[in-house]
Amino acid sequence: MKLENVERKAYELLQKFELKTIPIDVKSIAKRLGISIKAEPLKGDISGVLYIDNNKTIIGLNDNHSDTRHRFTIAHEIGHFVLHEGEQIHVDRNFRGYFRNSLSSQAIDYEEIEASTFTAALLMPGEVLKKAIFKDGIDLESDDNIQELANKFNVSQQALLIRLGKLSLY
């Protein structure tokens, strides 16, 4: 799928659930999609997992990670759920799982690139981000302003800078 279409899927989901205020409530999106969220200490560098078994869908979060990381992971796993329906990465009977860890976060696999693109569009919708910058006259050369904007969207500074770059705003 082209990355523009991936972004469109994220925007369509925001419109479907009429989510217009930031920070985007990813837990509400998961709930509306019928996805449960469970936080537990996970081994190694795993941030989260999407577990699909018959009619049960669960996002497992690493309890040891920050709220910002949880939001990113939930959005990322929702991306897999929306974009990769029917595709199986790990098969054991009727089980499909996606794991988010340091390797997957490098976005080497195209499905990971798609899920990360979806995540950025969901958490930082392009038009909403542009309005926040131009309406408030935010100087993107200021580290303090970048941090303030990241806080507004409840994302990491790194995620925001990557998104700004992809949108040719930075």
PDB file of C-alpha atoms in Angstrom:
ATOM      1  CA  MET A   1       0.000   0.000   0.000  1.00  0.00           C
ATOM      2  CA  LYS A   2       1.289   3.483  -0.813  1.00  0.00           C
ATOM      3  CA  LEU A   3       2.160   5.542   2.247  1.00  0.00           C
ATOM      4  CA  GLU A   4      -0.295   8.292   1.198  1.00  0.00           C
ATOM      5  CA  ASN A   5      -3.047   5.676   1.415  1.00  0.00           C
ATOM      6  CA  VAL A   6      -1.789   4.610   4.836  1.00  0.00           C
ATOM      7  CA  GLU A   7      -2.108   8.223   6.039  1.00  0.00           C
ATOM      8  CA  ARG A   8      -5.584   8.411   4.517  1.00  0.00           C
ATOM      9  CA  LYS A   9      -6.625   5.301   6.481  1.00  0.00           C
ATOM     10  CA  ALA A  10      -5.548   7.013   9.711  1.00  0.00           C
ATOM     11  CA  TYR A  11      -7.511  10.170   8.824  1.00  0.00           C
ATOM     12  CA  GLU A  12     -10.572   8.091   7.924  1.00  0.00           C
ATOM     13  CA  LEU A  13     -10.427   6.429  11.333  1.00  0.00           C
ATOM     14  CA  LEU A  14     -10.224   9.819  13.065  1.00  0.00           C
ATOM     15  CA  GLN A  15     -13.217  11.038  11.050  1.00  0.00           C
ATOM     16  CA  LYS A  16     -15.210   7.864  11.684  1.00  0.00           C
ATOM     17  CA  PHE A  17     -14.844   8.288  15.439  1.00  0.00           C
ATOM     18  CA  GLU A  18     -15.106  12.105  15.236  1.00  0.00           C
ATOM     19  CA  LEU A  19     -11.817  12.657  17.052  1.00  0.00           C
ATOM     20  CA  LYS A  20     -10.718  16.238  16.494  1.00  0.00           C
ATOM     21  CA  THR A  21      -9.010  17.283  19.716  1.00  0.00           C
ATOM     22  CA  ILE A  22      -5.422  16.641  20.663  1.00  0.00           C
ATOM     23  CA  PRO A  23      -3.951  14.652  22.126  1.00  0.00           C
ATOM     24  CA  ILE A  24      -5.793  11.952  20.190  1.00  0.00           C
ATOM     25  CA  ASP A  25      -7.409   9.419  22.539  1.00  0.00           C
ATOM     26  CA  VAL A  26      -5.893   6.171  21.225  1.00  0.00           C
ATOM     27  CA  LYS A  27      -7.402   4.092  24.022  1.00  0.00           C
ATOM     28  CA  SER A  28     -10.855   5.217  22.894  1.00  0.00           C
ATOM     29  CA  ILE A  29     -10.037   4.212  19.311  1.00  0.00           C
ATOM     30  CA  ALA A  30      -8.874   0.779  20.459  1.00  0.00           C
ATOM     31  CA  LYS A  31     -12.025   0.303  22.521  1.00  0.00           C
ATOM     32  CA  ARG A  32     -14.277   1.330  19.616  1.00  0.00           C
ATOM     33  CA  LEU A  33     -12.461  -1.169  17.393  1.00  0.00           C
ATOM     34  CA  GLY A  34     -13.122  -3.901  19.957  1.00  0.00           C
ATOM     35  CA  ILE A  35      -9.500  -4.108  21.083  1.00  0.00           C
ATOM     36  CA  SER A  36      -8.678  -4.640  24.765  1.00  0.00           C
ATOM     37  CA  ILE A  37      -5.528  -3.147  26.261  1.00  0.00           C
ATOM     38  CA  LYS A  38      -3.487  -4.893  28.937  1.00  0.00           C
ATOM     39  CA  ALA A  39      -0.282  -3.577  30.496  1.00  0.00           C
ATOM     40  CA  GLU A  40       2.220  -6.008  31.991  1.00  0.00           C
ATOM     41  CA  PRO A  41       5.988  -6.120  32.328  1.00  0.00           C
ATOM     42  CA  LEU A  42       7.262  -7.591  29.041  1.00  0.00           C
ATOM     43  CA  LYS A  43      10.663  -9.169  28.521  1.00  0.00           C
ATOM     44  CA  GLY A  44      13.519  -7.480  26.744  1.00  0.00           C
ATOM     45  CA  ASP A  45      12.888  -4.450  24.603  1.00  0.00           C
ATOM     46  CA  ILE A  46       9.340  -5.391  23.558  1.00  0.00           C
ATOM     47  CA  SER A  47       7.096  -2.311  23.704  1.00  0.00           C
ATOM     48  CA  GLY A  48       3.900  -4.092  22.803  1.00  0.00           C
ATOM     49  CA  VAL A  49       2.156  -6.917  21.054  1.00  0.00           C
ATOM     50  CA  LEU A  50      -1.050  -7.264  19.046  1.00  0.00           C
ATOM     51  CA  TYR A  51      -2.688 -10.579  19.816  1.00  0.00           C
ATOM     52  CA  ILE A  52      -5.564 -11.782  17.649  1.00  0.00           C
ATOM     53  CA  ASP A  53      -7.217 -15.107  18.433  1.00  0.00           C
ATOM     54  CA  ASN A  54     -10.643 -15.871  16.943  1.00  0.00           C
ATOM     55  CA  ASN A  55     -12.852 -12.944  18.028  1.00  0.00           C
ATOM     56  CA  LYS A  56     -10.502 -11.640  20.711  1.00  0.00           C
ATOM     57  CA  THR A  57      -8.041  -8.821  20.039  1.00  0.00           C
ATOM     58  CA  ILE A  58      -5.659  -7.541  22.698  1.00  0.00           C
ATOM     59  CA  ILE A  59      -2.874  -4.992  22.670  1.00  0.00           C
ATOM     60  CA  GLY A  60      -0.325  -5.899  25.318  1.00  0.00           C
ATOM     61  CA  LEU A  61       1.830  -3.022  26.558  1.00  0.00           C
ATOM     62  CA  ASN A  62       5.118  -3.100  28.400  1.00  0.00           C
ATOM     63  CA  ASP A  63       4.206  -1.779  31.844  1.00  0.00           C
ATOM     64  CA  ASN A  64       7.795  -0.562  32.274  1.00  0.00           C
ATOM     65  CA  HIS A  65       7.464   2.035  29.492  1.00  0.00           C
ATOM     66  CA  SER A  66       6.271   5.649  29.665  1.00  0.00           C
ATOM     67  CA  ASP A  67       2.787   6.935  28.847  1.00  0.00           C
ATOM     68  CA  THR A  68       4.137   8.523  25.658  1.00  0.00           C
ATOM     69  CA  ARG A  69       5.590   5.163  24.571  1.00  0.00           C
ATOM     70  CA  HIS A  70       2.279   3.452  25.460  1.00  0.00           C
ATOM     71  CA  ARG A  71       0.348   5.890  23.236  1.00  0.00           C
ATOM     72  CA  PHE A  72       2.745   5.336  20.354  1.00  0.00           C
ATOM     73  CA  THR A  73       2.596   1.554  20.797  1.00  0.00           C
ATOM     74  CA  ILE A  74      -1.217   1.490  20.970  1.00  0.00           C
ATOM     75  CA  ALA A  75      -1.434   3.589  17.789  1.00  0.00           C
ATOM     76  CA  HIS A  76       1.189   1.390  16.108  1.00  0.00           C
ATOM     77  CA  GLU A  77      -0.672  -1.823  16.939  1.00  0.00           C
ATOM     78  CA  ILE A  78      -3.963  -0.254  15.799  1.00  0.00           C
ATOM     79  CA  GLY A  79      -2.105   0.434  12.548  1.00  0.00           C
ATOM     80  CA  HIS A  80      -1.310  -3.258  12.155  1.00  0.00           C
ATOM     81  CA  PHE A  81      -4.915  -4.135  13.023  1.00  0.00           C
ATOM     82  CA  VAL A  82      -6.374  -1.741  10.428  1.00  0.00           C
ATOM     83  CA  LEU A  83      -3.781  -2.121   7.667  1.00  0.00           C
ATOM     84  CA  HIS A  84      -2.779  -5.771   7.845  1.00  0.00           C
ATOM     85  CA  GLU A  85      -6.054  -7.542   8.487  1.00  0.00           C
ATOM     86  CA  GLY A  86      -5.834 -11.152   7.412  1.00  0.00           C
ATOM     87  CA  GLU A  87      -2.055 -11.096   7.071  1.00  0.00           C
ATOM     88  CA  GLN A  88      -0.205 -13.418   9.385  1.00  0.00           C
ATOM     89  CA  ILE A  89       3.233 -12.772  10.780  1.00  0.00           C
ATOM     90  CA  HIS A  90       3.332 -15.456  13.434  1.00  0.00           C
ATOM     91  CA  VAL A  91       1.056 -18.437  13.063  1.00  0.00           C
ATOM     92  CA  ASP A  92       0.216 -20.895  15.831  1.00  0.00           C
ATOM     93  CA  ARG A  93      -3.240 -22.362  15.283  1.00  0.00           C
ATOM     94  CA  ASN A  94      -5.536 -19.355  14.862  1.00  0.00           C
ATOM     95  CA  PHE A  95      -3.134 -16.837  16.385  1.00  0.00           C
ATOM     96  CA  ARG A  96      -1.607 -13.766  14.792  1.00  0.00           C
ATOM     97  CA  GLY A  97       0.808 -11.535  16.631  1.00  0.00           C
ATOM     98  CA  TYR A  98       2.757  -8.369  15.958  1.00  0.00           C
ATOM     99  CA  PHE A  99       5.554  -7.441  18.329  1.00  0.00           C
ATOM    100  CA  ARG A 100       6.993  -3.947  18.665  1.00  0.00           C
ATOM    101  CA  ASN A 101      10.611  -3.890  19.805  1.00  0.00           C
ATOM    102  CA  SER A 102      13.881  -2.143  18.937  1.00  0.00           C
ATOM    103  CA  LEU A 103      14.215  -4.111  15.681  1.00  0.00           C
ATOM    104  CA  SER A 104      10.675  -3.403  14.481  1.00  0.00           C
ATOM    105  CA  SER A 105      11.048   0.266  15.421  1.00  0.00           C
ATOM    106  CA  GLN A 106      13.877   0.536  12.866  1.00  0.00           C
ATOM    107  CA  ALA A 107      11.151   0.076  10.242  1.00  0.00           C
ATOM    108  CA  ILE A 108      13.126  -2.273   8.016  1.00  0.00           C
ATOM    109  CA  ASP A 109      10.058  -4.373   7.191  1.00  0.00           C
ATOM    110  CA  TYR A 110       7.539  -2.568   4.935  1.00  0.00           C
ATOM    111  CA  GLU A 111       4.629  -3.503   7.218  1.00  0.00           C
ATOM    112  CA  GLU A 112       6.488  -1.781  10.060  1.00  0.00           C
ATOM    113  CA  ILE A 113       7.013   1.304   7.891  1.00  0.00           C
ATOM    114  CA  GLU A 114       3.274   1.310   7.134  1.00  0.00           C
ATOM    115  CA  ALA A 115       2.340   0.903  10.806  1.00  0.00           C
ATOM    116  CA  SER A 116       4.729   3.688  11.849  1.00  0.00           C
ATOM    117  CA  THR A 117       3.374   5.991   9.125  1.00  0.00           C
ATOM    118  CA  PHE A 118      -0.163   5.222  10.311  1.00  0.00           C
ATOM    119  CA  THR A 119       0.901   5.933  13.904  1.00  0.00           C
ATOM    120  CA  ALA A 120       2.341   9.342  13.054  1.00  0.00           C
ATOM    121  CA  ALA A 121      -0.745  10.317  11.039  1.00  0.00           C
ATOM    122  CA  LEU A 122      -3.062   9.144  13.816  1.00  0.00           C
ATOM    123  CA  LEU A 123      -1.235  10.856  16.694  1.00  0.00           C
ATOM    124  CA  MET A 124      -0.179  13.962  14.737  1.00  0.00           C
ATOM    125  CA  PRO A 125      -2.685  14.510  11.900  1.00  0.00           C
ATOM    126  CA  GLY A 126      -0.999  16.694   9.286  1.00  0.00           C
ATOM    127  CA  GLU A 127      -3.618  19.442   9.092  1.00  0.00           C
ATOM    128  CA  VAL A 128      -4.025  19.602  12.874  1.00  0.00           C
ATOM    129  CA  LEU A 129      -0.253  19.793  13.327  1.00  0.00           C
ATOM    130  CA  LYS A 130       0.077  22.553  10.712  1.00  0.00           C
ATOM    131  CA  LYS A 131      -2.726  24.561  12.353  1.00  0.00           C
ATOM    132  CA  ALA A 132      -1.085  24.188  15.759  1.00  0.00           C
ATOM    133  CA  ILE A 133       2.187  25.517  14.354  1.00  0.00           C
ATOM    134  CA  PHE A 134       0.860  28.388  12.246  1.00  0.00           C
ATOM    135  CA  LYS A 135      -2.042  29.461  14.484  1.00  0.00           C
ATOM    136  CA  ASP A 136       0.223  29.728  17.509  1.00  0.00           C
ATOM    137  CA  GLY A 137       3.158  31.068  15.479  1.00  0.00           C
ATOM    138  CA  ILE A 138       5.470  28.367  16.788  1.00  0.00           C
ATOM    139  CA  ASP A 139       9.143  28.841  15.950  1.00  0.00           C
ATOM    140  CA  LEU A 140      10.385  25.362  15.064  1.00  0.00           C
ATOM    141  CA  GLU A 141      14.000  26.434  15.574  1.00  0.00           C
ATOM    142  CA  SER A 142      13.382  26.651  19.320  1.00  0.00           C
ATOM    143  CA  ASP A 143      13.962  23.469  21.336  1.00  0.00           C
ATOM    144  CA  ASP A 144      11.501  24.728  23.946  1.00  0.00           C
ATOM    145  CA  ASN A 145       8.804  25.205  21.309  1.00  0.00           C
ATOM    146  CA  ILE A 146       9.437  21.731  19.877  1.00  0.00           C
ATOM    147  CA  GLN A 147       9.069  20.241  23.354  1.00  0.00           C
ATOM    148  CA  GLU A 148       5.914  22.282  23.982  1.00  0.00           C
ATOM    149  CA  LEU A 149       4.409  21.044  20.709  1.00  0.00           C
ATOM    150  CA  ALA A 150       5.382  17.441  21.517  1.00  0.00           C
ATOM    151  CA  ASN A 151       3.692  17.828  24.909  1.00  0.00           C
ATOM    152  CA  LYS A 152       0.561  19.229  23.260  1.00  0.00           C
ATOM    153  CA  PHE A 153       0.251  16.101  21.075  1.00  0.00           C
ATOM    154  CA  ASN A 154       1.562  13.866  23.901  1.00  0.00           C
ATOM    155  CA  VAL A 155       4.282  12.364  21.704  1.00  0.00           C
ATOM    156  CA  SER A 156       8.041  12.176  22.047  1.00  0.00           C
ATOM    157  CA  GLN A 157      10.166  14.980  20.685  1.00  0.00           C
ATOM    158  CA  GLN A 158      11.817  12.463  18.343  1.00  0.00           C
ATOM    159  CA  ALA A 159       8.449  11.319  16.920  1.00  0.00           C
ATOM    160  CA  LEU A 160       7.411  14.946  16.404  1.00  0.00           C
ATOM    161  CA  LEU A 161      10.650  15.863  14.619  1.00  0.00           C
ATOM    162  CA  ILE A 162      10.328  12.869  12.292  1.00  0.00           C
ATOM    163  CA  ARG A 163       6.704  13.815  11.531  1.00  0.00           C
ATOM    164  CA  LEU A 164       7.635  17.452  10.891  1.00  0.00           C
ATOM    165  CA  GLY A 165      10.347  16.272   8.494  1.00  0.00           C
ATOM    166  CA  LYS A 166       7.957  13.956   6.618  1.00  0.00           C
ATOM    167  CA  LEU A 167       5.523  16.860   6.239  1.00  0.00           C
ATOM    168  CA  SER A 168       8.399  19.124   5.053  1.00  0.00           C
ATOM    169  CA  LEU A 169       7.782  21.477   7.960  1.00  0.00           C
ATOM    170  CA  TYR A 170      11.223  21.121   9.532  1.00  0.00           C
TER     171      TYR A 170
END
